JSON list of C-alpha atoms and ligand atoms in Angstrom, two decimals:
[
{"chain": "A", "resi": 247, "resn": "MET", "atom": "CA", "xyz": [-3.99, 20.70, 0.19]},
{"chain": "A", "resi": 248, "resn": "VAL", "atom": "CA", "xyz": [-7.51, 20.35, 0.78]},
{"chain": "A", "resi": 249, "resn": "PHE", "atom": "CA", "xyz": [-8.68, 16.96, 0.27]},
{"chain": "A", "resi": 250, "resn": "LYS", "atom": "CA", "xyz": [-12.33, 15.41, 0.85]},
{"chain": "A", "resi": 251, "resn": "THR", "atom": "CA", "xyz": [-13.31, 12.09, 2.55]},
{"chain": "A", "resi": 252, "resn": "TYR", "atom": "CA", "xyz": [-16.80, 10.00, 1.51]},
{"chain": "A", "resi": 253, "resn": "HIS", "atom": "CA", "xyz": [-17.35, 7.54, 4.03]},
{"chain": "A", "resi": 254, "resn": "PHE", "atom": "CA", "xyz": [-19.77, 4.34, 3.45]},
{"chain": "A", "resi": 255, "resn": "LYS", "atom": "CA", "xyz": [-21.20, 1.58, 5.53]},
{"chain": "A", "resi": 256, "resn": "SER", "atom": "CA", "xyz": [-20.96, -1.17, 3.05]},
{"chain": "A", "resi": 257, "resn": "ILE", "atom": "CA", "xyz": [-19.88, -1.03, -0.52]},
{"chain": "A", "resi": 258, "resn": "SER", "atom": "CA", "xyz": [-18.25, -3.58, -2.88]},
{"chain": "A", "resi": 259, "resn": "SER", "atom": "CA", "xyz": [-15.13, -1.94, -3.17]},
{"chain": "A", "resi": 260, "resn": "THR", "atom": "CA", "xyz": [-13.54, 1.48, -2.39]},
{"chain": "A", "resi": 261, "resn": "GLN", "atom": "CA", "xyz": [-11.56, 1.10, -5.56]},
{"chain": "A", "resi": 262, "resn": "ASP", "atom": "CA", "xyz": [-14.69, 0.92, -7.61]},
{"chain": "A", "resi": 263, "resn": "LYS", "atom": "CA", "xyz": [-16.52, 3.82, -5.82]},
{"chain": "A", "resi": 264, "resn": "ALA", "atom": "CA", "xyz": [-13.27, 5.80, -6.43]},
{"chain": "A", "resi": 265, "resn": "LYS", "atom": "CA", "xyz": [-13.47, 5.18, -10.07]},
{"chain": "A", "resi": 266, "resn": "GLU", "atom": "CA", "xyz": [-17.14, 6.24, -10.12]},
{"chain": "A", "resi": 267, "resn": "PHE", "atom": "CA", "xyz": [-16.11, 9.55, -8.41]},
{"chain": "A", "resi": 268, "resn": "ALA", "atom": "CA", "xyz": [-13.01, 9.99, -11.06]},
{"chain": "A", "resi": 269, "resn": "SER", "atom": "CA", "xyz": [-15.74, 9.58, -13.91]},
{"chain": "A", "resi": 270, "resn": "LYS", "atom": "CA", "xyz": [-17.73, 12.54, -12.16]},
{"chain": "A", "resi": 271, "resn": "GLY", "atom": "CA", "xyz": [-14.61, 14.65, -12.38]},
{"chain": "A", "resi": 272, "resn": "LEU", "atom": "CA", "xyz": [-13.77, 14.36, -8.82]},
{"chain": "A", "resi": 273, "resn": "GLU", "atom": "CA", "xyz": [-9.88, 14.45, -7.58]},
{"chain": "A", "resi": 274, "resn": "ASN", "atom": "CA", "xyz": [-7.95, 14.53, -4.30]},
{"chain": "A", "resi": 275, "resn": "ILE", "atom": "CA", "xyz": [-10.44, 12.56, -2.29]},
{"chain": "A", "resi": 276, "resn": "ALA", "atom": "CA", "xyz": [-10.36, 9.68, -0.09]},
{"chain": "A", "resi": 277, "resn": "VAL", "atom": "CA", "xyz": [-13.08, 6.97, -0.09]},
{"chain": "A", "resi": 278, "resn": "ILE", "atom": "CA", "xyz": [-13.54, 4.75, 3.16]},
{"chain": "A", "resi": 279, "resn": "SER", "atom": "CA", "xyz": [-15.95, 1.87, 3.75]},
{"chain": "A", "resi": 280, "resn": "ASP", "atom": "CA", "xyz": [-16.59, 0.18, 7.05]},
{"chain": "A", "resi": 281, "resn": "VAL", "atom": "CA", "xyz": [-17.06, -3.16, 5.09]},
{"chain": "A", "resi": 282, "resn": "GLN", "atom": "CA", "xyz": [-16.39, -4.15, 1.57]},
{"chain": "A", "resi": 283, "resn": "THR", "atom": "CA", "xyz": [-18.44, -6.96, 0.04]},
{"chain": "A", "resi": 284, "resn": "LYS", "atom": "CA", "xyz": [-15.95, -7.56, -3.34]},
{"chain": "A", "resi": 285, "resn": "ALA", "atom": "CA", "xyz": [-12.72, -6.26, -2.34]},
{"chain": "A", "resi": 286, "resn": "ARG", "atom": "CA", "xyz": [-9.69, -7.17, -4.46]},
{"chain": "A", "resi": 287, "resn": "GLY", "atom": "CA", "xyz": [-5.96, -7.28, -3.88]},
{"chain": "A", "resi": 288, "resn": "ARG", "atom": "CA", "xyz": [-2.83, -7.59, -6.13]},
{"chain": "A", "resi": 289, "resn": "PHE", "atom": "CA", "xyz": [-3.14, -10.21, -9.01]},
{"chain": "A", "resi": 290, "resn": "LYS", "atom": "CA", "xyz": [-6.90, -10.08, -8.74]},
{"chain": "A", "resi": 291, "resn": "ARG", "atom": "CA", "xyz": [-6.92, -11.87, -5.18]},
{"chain": "A", "resi": 292, "resn": "LYS", "atom": "CA", "xyz": [-9.93, -11.70, -2.86]},
{"chain": "A", "resi": 293, "resn": "TRP", "atom": "CA", "xyz": [-9.23, -9.41, -0.08]},
{"chain": "A", "resi": 294, "resn": "HIS", "atom": "CA", "xyz": [-10.91, -9.89, 2.90]},
{"chain": "A", "resi": 295, "resn": "SER", "atom": "CA", "xyz": [-12.70, -6.80, 4.44]},
{"chain": "A", "resi": 296, "resn": "SER", "atom": "CA", "xyz": [-14.89, -7.42, 7.43]},
{"chain": "A", "resi": 297, "resn": "ARG", "atom": "CA", "xyz": [-15.68, -4.83, 9.86]},
{"chain": "A", "resi": 298, "resn": "GLY", "atom": "CA", "xyz": [-12.91, -3.61, 12.02]},
{"chain": "A", "resi": 299, "resn": "GLY", "atom": "CA", "xyz": [-10.32, -2.87, 9.28]},
{"chain": "A", "resi": 300, "resn": "LEU", "atom": "CA", "xyz": [-9.47, 0.54, 7.57]},
{"chain": "A", "resi": 301, "resn": "TRP", "atom": "CA", "xyz": [-10.46, 0.03, 3.70]},
{"chain": "A", "resi": 302, "resn": "MET", "atom": "CA", "xyz": [-9.67, 3.27, 2.06]},
{"chain": "A", "resi": 303, "resn": "SER", "atom": "CA", "xyz": [-8.94, 4.30, -1.78]},
{"chain": "A", "resi": 304, "resn": "ILE", "atom": "CA", "xyz": [-7.51, 7.68, -2.42]},
{"chain": "A", "resi": 305, "resn": "LEU", "atom": "CA", "xyz": [-8.05, 9.11, -5.88]},
{"chain": "A", "resi": 306, "resn": "VAL", "atom": "CA", "xyz": [-5.56, 11.26, -7.44]},
{"chain": "A", "resi": 307, "resn": "LYS", "atom": "CA", "xyz": [-4.77, 12.80, -11.00]},
{"chain": "A", "resi": 308, "resn": "PRO", "atom": "CA", "xyz": [-1.26, 13.59, -11.23]},
{"chain": "A", "resi": 309, "resn": "GLY", "atom": "CA", "xyz": [0.42, 15.15, -14.20]},
{"chain": "A", "resi": 310, "resn": "ASN", "atom": "CA", "xyz": [2.89, 12.39, -14.33]},
{"chain": "A", "resi": 311, "resn": "MET", "atom": "CA", "xyz": [1.33, 9.10, -14.75]},
{"chain": "A", "resi": 312, "resn": "GLY", "atom": "CA", "xyz": [4.85, 7.32, -15.63]},
{"chain": "A", "resi": 313, "resn": "LYS", "atom": "CA", "xyz": [6.01, 6.80, -11.97]},
{"chain": "A", "resi": 314, "resn": "MET", "atom": "CA", "xyz": [3.03, 5.35, -10.70]},
{"chain": "A", "resi": 315, "resn": "GLN", "atom": "CA", "xyz": [5.07, 2.74, -8.67]},
{"chain": "A", "resi": 316, "resn": "TYR", "atom": "CA", "xyz": [6.16, 5.88, -6.35]},
{"chain": "A", "resi": 317, "resn": "LEU", "atom": "CA", "xyz": [2.45, 6.52, -5.43]},
{"chain": "A", "resi": 318, "resn": "THR", "atom": "CA", "xyz": [2.47, 2.86, -4.17]},
{"chain": "A", "resi": 319, "resn": "PHE", "atom": "CA", "xyz": [5.73, 3.91, -2.15]},
{"chain": "A", "resi": 320, "resn": "CYS", "atom": "CA", "xyz": [3.93, 7.03, -0.83]},
{"chain": "A", "resi": 321, "resn": "ALA", "atom": "CA", "xyz": [1.03, 5.07, 0.39]},
{"chain": "A", "resi": 322, "resn": "ALA", "atom": "CA", "xyz": [3.39, 2.36, 2.01]},
{"chain": "A", "resi": 323, "resn": "ILE", "atom": "CA", "xyz": [5.21, 5.19, 4.02]},
{"chain": "A", "resi": 324, "resn": "ALA", "atom": "CA", "xyz": [2.03, 6.88, 4.96]},
{"chain": "A", "resi": 325, "resn": "ALA", "atom": "CA", "xyz": [0.56, 3.56, 6.17]},
{"chain": "A", "resi": 326, "resn": "ALA", "atom": "CA", "xyz": [3.84, 2.55, 7.78]},
{"chain": "A", "resi": 327, "resn": "ASP", "atom": "CA", "xyz": [4.51, 6.13, 9.55]},
{"chain": "A", "resi": 328, "resn": "SER", "atom": "CA", "xyz": [0.73, 6.38, 10.62]},
{"chain": "A", "resi": 329, "resn": "ILE", "atom": "CA", "xyz": [0.91, 2.79, 12.24]},
{"chain": "A", "resi": 330, "resn": "LYS", "atom": "CA", "xyz": [4.02, 3.53, 13.86]},
{"chain": "A", "resi": 331, "resn": "LYS", "atom": "CA", "xyz": [2.85, 6.86, 15.26]},
{"chain": "A", "resi": 332, "resn": "LEU", "atom": "CA", "xyz": [-0.68, 5.76, 16.64]},
{"chain": "A", "resi": 333, "resn": "SER", "atom": "CA", "xyz": [0.09, 2.04, 17.57]},
{"chain": "A", "resi": 334, "resn": "LYS", "atom": "CA", "xyz": [3.54, 2.37, 18.58]},
{"chain": "A", "resi": 335, "resn": "LEU", "atom": "CA", "xyz": [4.45, -0.55, 16.66]},
{"chain": "A", "resi": 336, "resn": "ASN", "atom": "CA", "xyz": [7.79, -0.94, 14.83]},
{"chain": "A", "resi": 337, "resn": "VAL", "atom": "CA", "xyz": [6.20, -1.80, 11.39]},
{"chain": "A", "resi": 338, "resn": "LYS", "atom": "CA", "xyz": [8.55, -2.38, 8.35]},
{"chain": "A", "resi": 339, "resn": "ILE", "atom": "CA", "xyz": [7.42, -2.01, 4.63]},
{"chain": "A", "resi": 340, "resn": "LYS", "atom": "CA", "xyz": [8.22, -5.45, 2.71]},
{"chain": "A", "resi": 341, "resn": "TRP", "atom": "CA", "xyz": [8.72, -4.51, -0.92]},
{"chain": "A", "resi": 342, "resn": "PRO", "atom": "CA", "xyz": [6.66, -3.43, -2.85]},
{"chain": "A", "resi": 343, "resn": "ASN", "atom": "CA", "xyz": [3.55, -2.64, -0.89]},
{"chain": "A", "resi": 344, "resn": "ASP", "atom": "CA", "xyz": [3.01, -4.53, 2.28]},
{"chain": "A", "resi": 345, "resn": "VAL", "atom": "CA", "xyz": [3.34, -3.17, 5.83]},
{"chain": "A", "resi": 346, "resn": "HIS", "atom": "CA", "xyz": [4.38, -6.03, 8.13]},
{"chain": "A", "resi": 347, "resn": "TYR", "atom": "CA", "xyz": [5.09, -6.55, 11.54]},
{"chain": "A", "resi": 348, "resn": "ASN", "atom": "CA", "xyz": [7.15, -9.64, 12.76]},
{"chain": "A", "resi": 349, "resn": "ARG", "atom": "CA", "xyz": [6.69, -11.39, 9.37]},
{"chain": "A", "resi": 350, "resn": "LYS", "atom": "CA", "xyz": [2.86, -10.60, 9.39]},
{"chain": "A", "resi": 351, "resn": "LYS", "atom": "CA", "xyz": [1.28, -8.79, 7.07]},
{"chain": "A", "resi": 352, "resn": "LEU", "atom": "CA", "xyz": [-0.66, -5.67, 8.63]},
{"chain": "A", "resi": 353, "resn": "CYS", "atom": "CA", "xyz": [-1.31, -3.58, 5.27]},
{"chain": "A", "resi": 354, "resn": "GLY", "atom": "CA", "xyz": [-1.75, -4.10, 1.60]},
{"chain": "A", "resi": 355, "resn": "ILE", "atom": "CA", "xyz": [-1.77, -1.54, -1.02]},
{"chain": "A", "resi": 356, "resn": "LEU", "atom": "CA", "xyz": [-3.16, -1.87, -4.63]},
{"chain": "A", "resi": 357, "resn": "THR", "atom": "CA", "xyz": [-2.36, 1.08, -7.08]},
{"chain": "A", "resi": 358, "resn": "GLU", "atom": "CA", "xyz": [-4.67, 1.02, -10.19]},
{"chain": "A", "resi": 359, "resn": "GLY", "atom": "CA", "xyz": [-3.97, 3.45, -13.06]},
{"chain": "A", "resi": 360, "resn": "HIS", "atom": "CA", "xyz": [-6.72, 4.52, -15.48]},
{"chain": "A", "resi": 361, "resn": "PHE", "atom": "CA", "xyz": [-5.57, 5.81, -18.89]},
{"chain": "A", "resi": 362, "resn": "GLY", "atom": "CA", "xyz": [-7.93, 7.47, -21.12]},
{"chain": "A", "resi": 363, "resn": "LYS", "atom": "CA", "xyz": [-9.27, 11.19, -21.60]},
{"chain": "A", "resi": 364, "resn": "ASN", "atom": "CA", "xyz": [-8.48, 11.81, -17.98]},
{"chain": "A", "resi": 365, "resn": "ASP", "atom": "CA", "xyz": [-5.64, 9.90, -16.43]},
{"chain": "A", "resi": 366, "resn": "TYR", "atom": "CA", "xyz": [-5.86, 9.09, -12.85]},
{"chain": "A", "resi": 367, "resn": "ALA", "atom": "CA", "xyz": [-4.72, 6.60, -10.31]},
{"chain": "A", "resi": 368, "resn": "ILE", "atom": "CA", "xyz": [-6.44, 4.93, -7.38]},
{"chain": "A", "resi": 369, "resn": "ILE", "atom": "CA", "xyz": [-4.43, 3.87, -4.43]},
{"chain": "A", "resi": 370, "resn": "GLY", "atom": "CA", "xyz": [-6.09, 1.27, -2.35]},
{"chain": "A", "resi": 371, "resn": "ILE", "atom": "CA", "xyz": [-4.97, 0.75, 1.21]},
{"chain": "A", "resi": 372, "resn": "GLY", "atom": "CA", "xyz": [-6.26, -2.05, 3.50]},
{"chain": "A", "resi": 373, "resn": "ILE", "atom": "CA", "xyz": [-5.09, -2.15, 7.06]},
{"chain": "A", "resi": 374, "resn": "ASN", "atom": "CA", "xyz": [-6.14, -5.03, 9.44]},
{"chain": "A", "resi": 375, "resn": "THR", "atom": "CA", "xyz": [-7.10, -2.91, 12.54]},
{"chain": "A", "resi": 376, "resn": "ASN", "atom": "CA", "xyz": [-9.42, -4.17, 15.11]},
{"chain": "A", "resi": 377, "resn": "GLN", "atom": "CA", "xyz": [-10.15, -7.65, 13.64]},
{"chain": "A", "resi": 378, "resn": "THR", "atom": "CA", "xyz": [-9.66, -10.60, 16.02]},
{"chain": "A", "resi": 379, "resn": "LYS", "atom": "CA", "xyz": [-10.42, -13.56, 13.58]},
{"chain": "A", "resi": 380, "resn": "PHE", "atom": "CA", "xyz": [-9.09, -14.17, 10.23]},
{"chain": "A", "resi": 381, "resn": "SER", "atom": "CA", "xyz": [-10.24, -16.81, 7.80]},
{"chain": "A", "resi": 382, "resn": "ASN", "atom": "CA", "xyz": [-8.29, -20.08, 7.34]},
{"chain": "A", "resi": 383, "resn": "ASP", "atom": "CA", "xyz": [-6.50, -18.93, 4.29]},
{"chain": "A", "resi": 384, "resn": "ILE", "atom": "CA", "xyz": [-4.72, -15.82, 5.82]},
{"chain": "A", "resi": 385, "resn": "LYS", "atom": "CA", "xyz": [-4.60, -16.80, 9.55]},
{"chain": "A", "resi": 386, "resn": "ASN", "atom": "CA", "xyz": [-0.96, -17.74, 9.24]},
{"chain": "A", "resi": 387, "resn": "THR", "atom": "CA", "xyz": [0.09, -14.94, 7.50]},
{"chain": "A", "resi": 388, "resn": "ALA", "atom": "CA", "xyz": [-2.03, -11.94, 8.57]},
{"chain": "A", "resi": 389, "resn": "ALA", "atom": "CA", "xyz": [-2.23, -9.97, 11.76]},
{"chain": "A", "resi": 390, "resn": "SER", "atom": "CA", "xyz": [-4.03, -6.99, 12.99]},
{"chain": "A", "resi": 391, "resn": "ILE", "atom": "CA", "xyz": [-3.19, -4.07, 15.17]},
{"chain": "A", "resi": 392, "resn": "LYS", "atom": "CA", "xyz": [-5.27, -5.28, 17.85]},
{"chain": "A", "resi": 393, "resn": "SER", "atom": "CA", "xyz": [-4.03, -8.90, 17.51]},
{"chain": "A", "resi": 394, "resn": "ILE", "atom": "CA", "xyz": [-0.74, -7.31, 18.43]},
{"chain": "A", "resi": 395, "resn": "THR", "atom": "CA", "xyz": [-1.20, -4.84, 20.66]},
{"chain": "A", "resi": 396, "resn": "HIS", "atom": "CA", "xyz": [-4.59, -5.98, 22.47]},
{"chain": "A", "resi": 397, "resn": "LYS", "atom": "CA", "xyz": [-5.95, -2.67, 22.06]},
{"chain": "A", "resi": 398, "resn": "ASN", "atom": "CA", "xyz": [-8.67, -1.05, 19.63]},
{"chain": "A", "resi": 399, "resn": "THR", "atom": "CA", "xyz": [-7.48, 1.75, 17.33]},
{"chain": "A", "resi": 400, "resn": "ASP", "atom": "CA", "xyz": [-9.39, 4.59, 16.30]},
{"chain": "A", "resi": 401, "resn": "ILE", "atom": "CA", "xyz": [-9.98, 3.92, 12.57]},
{"chain": "A", "resi": 402, "resn": "LYS", "atom": "CA", "xyz": [-11.01, 7.26, 11.87]},
{"chain": "A", "resi": 403, "resn": "LYS", "atom": "CA", "xyz": [-8.24, 8.89, 13.47]},
{"chain": "A", "resi": 404, "resn": "LEU", "atom": "CA", "xyz": [-5.94, 6.19, 11.63]},
{"chain": "A", "resi": 405, "resn": "SER", "atom": "CA", "xyz": [-7.43, 7.33, 8.17]},
{"chain": "A", "resi": 406, "resn": "GLN", "atom": "CA", "xyz": [-7.06, 10.99, 8.99]},
{"chain": "A", "resi": 407, "resn": "ILE", "atom": "CA", "xyz": [-3.55, 10.40, 9.82]},
{"chain": "A", "resi": 408, "resn": "ILE", "atom": "CA", "xyz": [-2.54, 8.17, 6.62]},
{"chain": "A", "resi": 409, "resn": "THR", "atom": "CA", "xyz": [-4.61, 10.67, 4.39]},
{"chain": "A", "resi": 410, "resn": "THR", "atom": "CA", "xyz": [-2.73, 13.62, 5.58]},
{"chain": "A", "resi": 411, "resn": "ASN", "atom": "CA", "xyz": [0.54, 11.87, 5.27]},
{"chain": "A", "resi": 412, "resn": "PHE", "atom": "CA", "xyz": [-0.06, 10.57, 1.94]},
{"chain": "A", "resi": 413, "resn": "PHE", "atom": "CA", "xyz": [-1.08, 14.02, 0.49]},
{"chain": "A", "resi": 414, "resn": "ASN", "atom": "CA", "xyz": [1.98, 15.70, 2.09]},
{"chain": "A", "resi": 415, "resn": "LEU", "atom": "CA", "xyz": [4.19, 13.04, 0.41]},
{"chain": "A", "resi": 416, "resn": "TYR", "atom": "CA", "xyz": [2.38, 13.46, -2.72]},
{"chain": "A", "resi": 417, "resn": "ASN", "atom": "CA", "xyz": [2.45, 17.13, -3.12]},
{"chain": "A", "resi": 418, "resn": "ASN", "atom": "CA", "xyz": [5.85, 17.80, -1.62]},
{"chain": "A", "resi": 419, "resn": "TYR", "atom": "CA", "xyz": [7.63, 14.99, -3.44]},
{"chain": "A", "resi": 420, "resn": "TYR", "atom": "CA", "xyz": [5.57, 13.08, -6.32]},
{"chain": "A", "resi": 421, "resn": "CYS", "atom": "CA", "xyz": [3.90, 16.21, -7.99]},
{"chain": "A", "resi": 422, "resn": "LYS", "atom": "CA", "xyz": [7.46, 17.93, -7.88]},
{"chain": "A", "resi": 423, "resn": "ASN", "atom": "CA", "xyz": [9.17, 14.90, -9.18]},
{"chain": "A", "resi": 424, "resn": "LYS", "atom": "CA", "xyz": [11.37, 14.46, -6.23]},
{"chain": "A", "resi": 425, "resn": "PHE", "atom": "CA", "xyz": [11.29, 10.85, -6.55]},
{"chain": "A", "resi": 426, "resn": "GLU", "atom": "CA", "xyz": [14.70, 10.37, -4.93]},
{"chain": "A", "resi": 427, "resn": "GLU", "atom": "CA", "xyz": [13.38, 11.73, -1.58]},
{"chain": "A", "resi": 428, "resn": "ILE", "atom": "CA", "xyz": [10.39, 9.19, -1.60]},
{"chain": "A", "resi": 429, "resn": "MET", "atom": "CA", "xyz": [12.77, 6.34, -2.04]},
{"chain": "A", "resi": 430, "resn": "GLN", "atom": "CA", "xyz": [14.82, 7.58, 0.70]},
{"chain": "A", "resi": 431, "resn": "LYS", "atom": "CA", "xyz": [11.66, 7.52, 2.96]},
{"chain": "A", "resi": 432, "resn": "TRP", "atom": "CA", "xyz": [10.74, 3.85, 1.54]},
{"chain": "A", "resi": 433, "resn": "LYS", "atom": "CA", "xyz": [14.34, 2.49, 2.45]},
{"chain": "A", "resi": 434, "resn": "SER", "atom": "CA", "xyz": [14.19, 4.03, 5.80]},
{"chain": "A", "resi": 435, "resn": "ASN", "atom": "CA", "xyz": [11.08, 2.18, 6.57]},
{"chain": "A", "resi": 436, "resn": "SER", "atom": "CA", "xyz": [11.78, -1.11, 4.74]},
{"chain": "A", "resi": 437, "resn": "ASP", "atom": "CA", "xyz": [13.92, -4.06, 5.63]},
{"chain": "A", "resi": 438, "resn": "THR", "atom": "CA", "xyz": [13.66, -5.64, 2.33]},
{"chain": "A", "resi": 439, "resn": "ILE", "atom": "CA", "xyz": [17.32, -4.59, 1.31]},
{"chain": "A", "resi": 440, "resn": "GLY", "atom": "CA", "xyz": [20.04, -6.89, 2.46]},
{"chain": "A", "resi": 441, "resn": "LYS", "atom": "CA", "xyz": [17.36, -9.85, 2.86]},
{"chain": "A", "resi": 442, "resn": "LYS", "atom": "CA", "xyz": [17.51, -13.38, 1.36]},
{"chain": "A", "resi": 443, "resn": "VAL", "atom": "CA", "xyz": [14.21, -13.63, -0.62]},
{"chain": "A", "resi": 444, "resn": "LYS", "atom": "CA", "xyz": [12.43, -15.94, -2.34]},
{"chain": "A", "resi": 445, "resn": "VAL", "atom": "CA", "xyz": [10.99, -14.75, -5.54]},
{"chain": "A", "resi": 446, "resn": "ILE", "atom": "CA", "xyz": [7.91, -16.18, -7.08]},
{"chain": "A", "resi": 447, "resn": "THR", "atom": "CA", "xyz": [7.24, -15.02, -10.84]},
{"chain": "A", "resi": 448, "resn": "THR", "atom": "CA", "xyz": [4.57, -16.56, -13.08]},
{"chain": "A", "resi": 449, "resn": "LYS", "atom": "CA", "xyz": [7.55, -18.24, -14.81]},
{"chain": "A", "resi": 450, "resn": "LYS", "atom": "CA", "xyz": [9.75, -19.49, -12.14]},
{"chain": "A", "resi": 451, "resn": "THR", "atom": "CA", "xyz": [10.87, -19.32, -8.35]},
{"chain": "A", "resi": 452, "resn": "PHE", "atom": "CA", "xyz": [14.19, -18.47, -7.08]},
{"chain": "A", "resi": 453, "resn": "ILE", "atom": "CA", "xyz": [16.27, -17.34, -4.11]},
{"chain": "A", "resi": 454, "resn": "GLY", "atom": "CA", "xyz": [18.46, -14.59, -3.69]},
{"chain": "A", "resi": 455, "resn": "ASN", "atom": "CA", "xyz": [19.82, -11.69, -1.94]},
{"chain": "A", "resi": 456, "resn": "VAL", "atom": "CA", "xyz": [18.14, -8.29, -2.53]},
{"chain": "A", "resi": 457, "resn": "ILE", "atom": "CA", "xyz": [21.35, -5.82, -2.92]},
{"chain": "A", "resi": 458, "resn": "ASN", "atom": "CA", "xyz": [19.48, -2.66, -3.87]},
{"chain": "A", "resi": 459, "resn": "ILE", "atom": "CA", "xyz": [16.45, -1.27, -5.55]},
{"chain": "A", "resi": 460, "resn": "ASP", "atom": "CA", "xyz": [16.68, 0.66, -8.60]},
{"chain": "A", "resi": 461, "resn": "GLU", "atom": "CA", "xyz": [15.05, 4.19, -9.62]},
{"chain": "A", "resi": 462, "resn": "ASP", "atom": "CA", "xyz": [11.89, 2.16, -11.41]},
{"chain": "A", "resi": 463, "resn": "CYS", "atom": "CA", "xyz": [11.36, 0.80, -7.98]},
{"chain": "A", "resi": 464, "resn": "ASN", "atom": "CA", "xyz": [12.50, -2.95, -9.14]},
{"chain": "A", "resi": 465, "resn": "LEU", "atom": "CA", "xyz": [14.62, -5.39, -6.74]},
{"chain": "A", "resi": 466, "resn": "ILE", "atom": "CA", "xyz": [18.05, -5.82, -7.53]},
{"chain": "A", "resi": 467, "resn": "ILE", "atom": "CA", "xyz": [18.86, -9.34, -6.24]},
{"chain": "A", "resi": 468, "resn": "LYS", "atom": "CA", "xyz": [21.96, -11.28, -6.46]},
{"chain": "A", "resi": 469, "resn": "TYR", "atom": "CA", "xyz": [21.47, -14.57, -7.64]},
{"chain": "A", "resi": 470, "resn": "LYS", "atom": "CA", "xyz": [23.43, -17.72, -7.03]},
{"chain": "A", "resi": 471, "resn": "ASN", "atom": "CA", "xyz": [25.57, -17.32, -10.19]},
{"chain": "A", "resi": 472, "resn": "LYS", "atom": "CA", "xyz": [26.46, -14.16, -9.13]},
{"chain": "A", "resi": 473, "resn": "LYS", "atom": "CA", "xyz": [24.66, -12.19, -11.70]},
{"chain": "A", "resi": 474, "resn": "ASN", "atom": "CA", "xyz": [22.30, -9.62, -10.79]},
{"chain": "A", "resi": 475, "resn": "LYS", "atom": "CA", "xyz": [18.40, -10.00, -11.55]},
{"chain": "A", "resi": 476, "resn": "ILE", "atom": "CA", "xyz": [15.95, -7.29, -11.67]},
{"chain": "A", "resi": 477, "resn": "VAL", "atom": "CA", "xyz": [12.40, -8.17, -10.20]},
{"chain": "A", "resi": 478, "resn": "GLU", "atom": "CA", "xyz": [9.90, -5.89, -11.22]},
{"chain": "B", "resi": 651, "resn": "BTN", "atom": "C1", "xyz": [-2.78, -6.47, -1.51]},
{"chain": "B", "resi": 651, "resn": "BTN", "atom": "O1", "xyz": [-1.86, -6.47, -0.54]},
{"chain": "B", "resi": 651, "resn": "BTN", "atom": "O2", "xyz": [-3.05, -7.46, -2.56]},
{"chain": "B", "resi": 651, "resn": "BTN", "atom": "C2", "xyz": [-3.24, -5.27, -1.66]},
{"chain": "B", "resi": 651, "resn": "BTN", "atom": "C3", "xyz": [-4.39, -5.05, -1.02]},
{"chain": "B", "resi": 651, "resn": "BTN", "atom": "C4", "xyz": [-5.44, -3.89, -1.26]},
{"chain": "B", "resi": 651, "resn": "BTN", "atom": "C5", "xyz": [-6.80, -3.78, -0.46]},
{"chain": "B", "resi": 651, "resn": "BTN", "atom": "C6", "xyz": [-7.39, -2.50, -0.24]},
{"chain": "B", "resi": 651, "resn": "BTN", "atom": "S1", "xyz": [-8.67, -2.43, 0.76]},
{"chain": "B", "resi": 651, "resn": "BTN", "atom": "C7", "xyz": [-9.33, -0.91, 0.11]},
{"chain": "B", "resi": 651, "resn": "BTN", "atom": "C8", "xyz": [-9.09, -1.01, -1.30]},
{"chain": "B", "resi": 651, "resn": "BTN", "atom": "N1", "xyz": [-10.42, -1.55, -1.93]},
{"chain": "B", "resi": 651, "resn": "BTN", "atom": "C9", "xyz": [-10.03, -2.99, -2.64]},
{"chain": "B", "resi": 651, "resn": "BTN", "atom": "O3", "xyz": [-10.87, -3.67, -3.18]},
{"chain": "B", "resi": 651, "resn": "BTN", "atom": "N2", "xyz": [-8.80, -3.09, -2.58]},
{"chain": "B", "resi": 651, "resn": "BTN", "atom": "C10", "xyz": [-8.06, -2.09, -1.60]}
]
């Protein structure tokens, strides 16, 4: 598939720019910015986006918007495989959408669906790449490829590999409703299954063992009273 990439030096958020492009009728594009001044993460959290990271959003208009969790999975697989290939780091996907190395977060993914006359999805991918300094609120939990390998990564090359990987997964599996294949690839890149996890929801916090993941990409957790809990 042919996809086009739009590159900016500094914009508020590649998510918003992709939305702007969607309203102009574009699709199958990647939007990249060297710096984002108002980037967001999941749950409306602030996302640090200084120079040195890869900040990109991919805009697609799939026929099937009902399985959007699998777009997040495609992005996580694409990011993990690309980092492995380029930086030789044995990264793992942490459910649902983070790529980690030794418990530190290297990459976060934010998928936003827009429903209206034209439905579309924007998948934002943020990879800490060449930064060496992190602000206090994330310095214990985040890492960059450079902070681990002490080598600079070619951000353009990384973005090209990720975008190509993503569109391959999207075309070959998502658009053909082959969700089981995406799940298999996600599982082989993830170390979440079998792990003891602490689940923090808006209502309560509990600890349990992850026994599997269901076809809607929810975690199935064995809780201490032996009952299974589903975490969305
Ligand atoms: C998370 O882990 O909370 C998701 C982080 C997603 C960050 C990316 S960076 C590119 C895109 N633009 C944004 O404003 N957010 C996403």
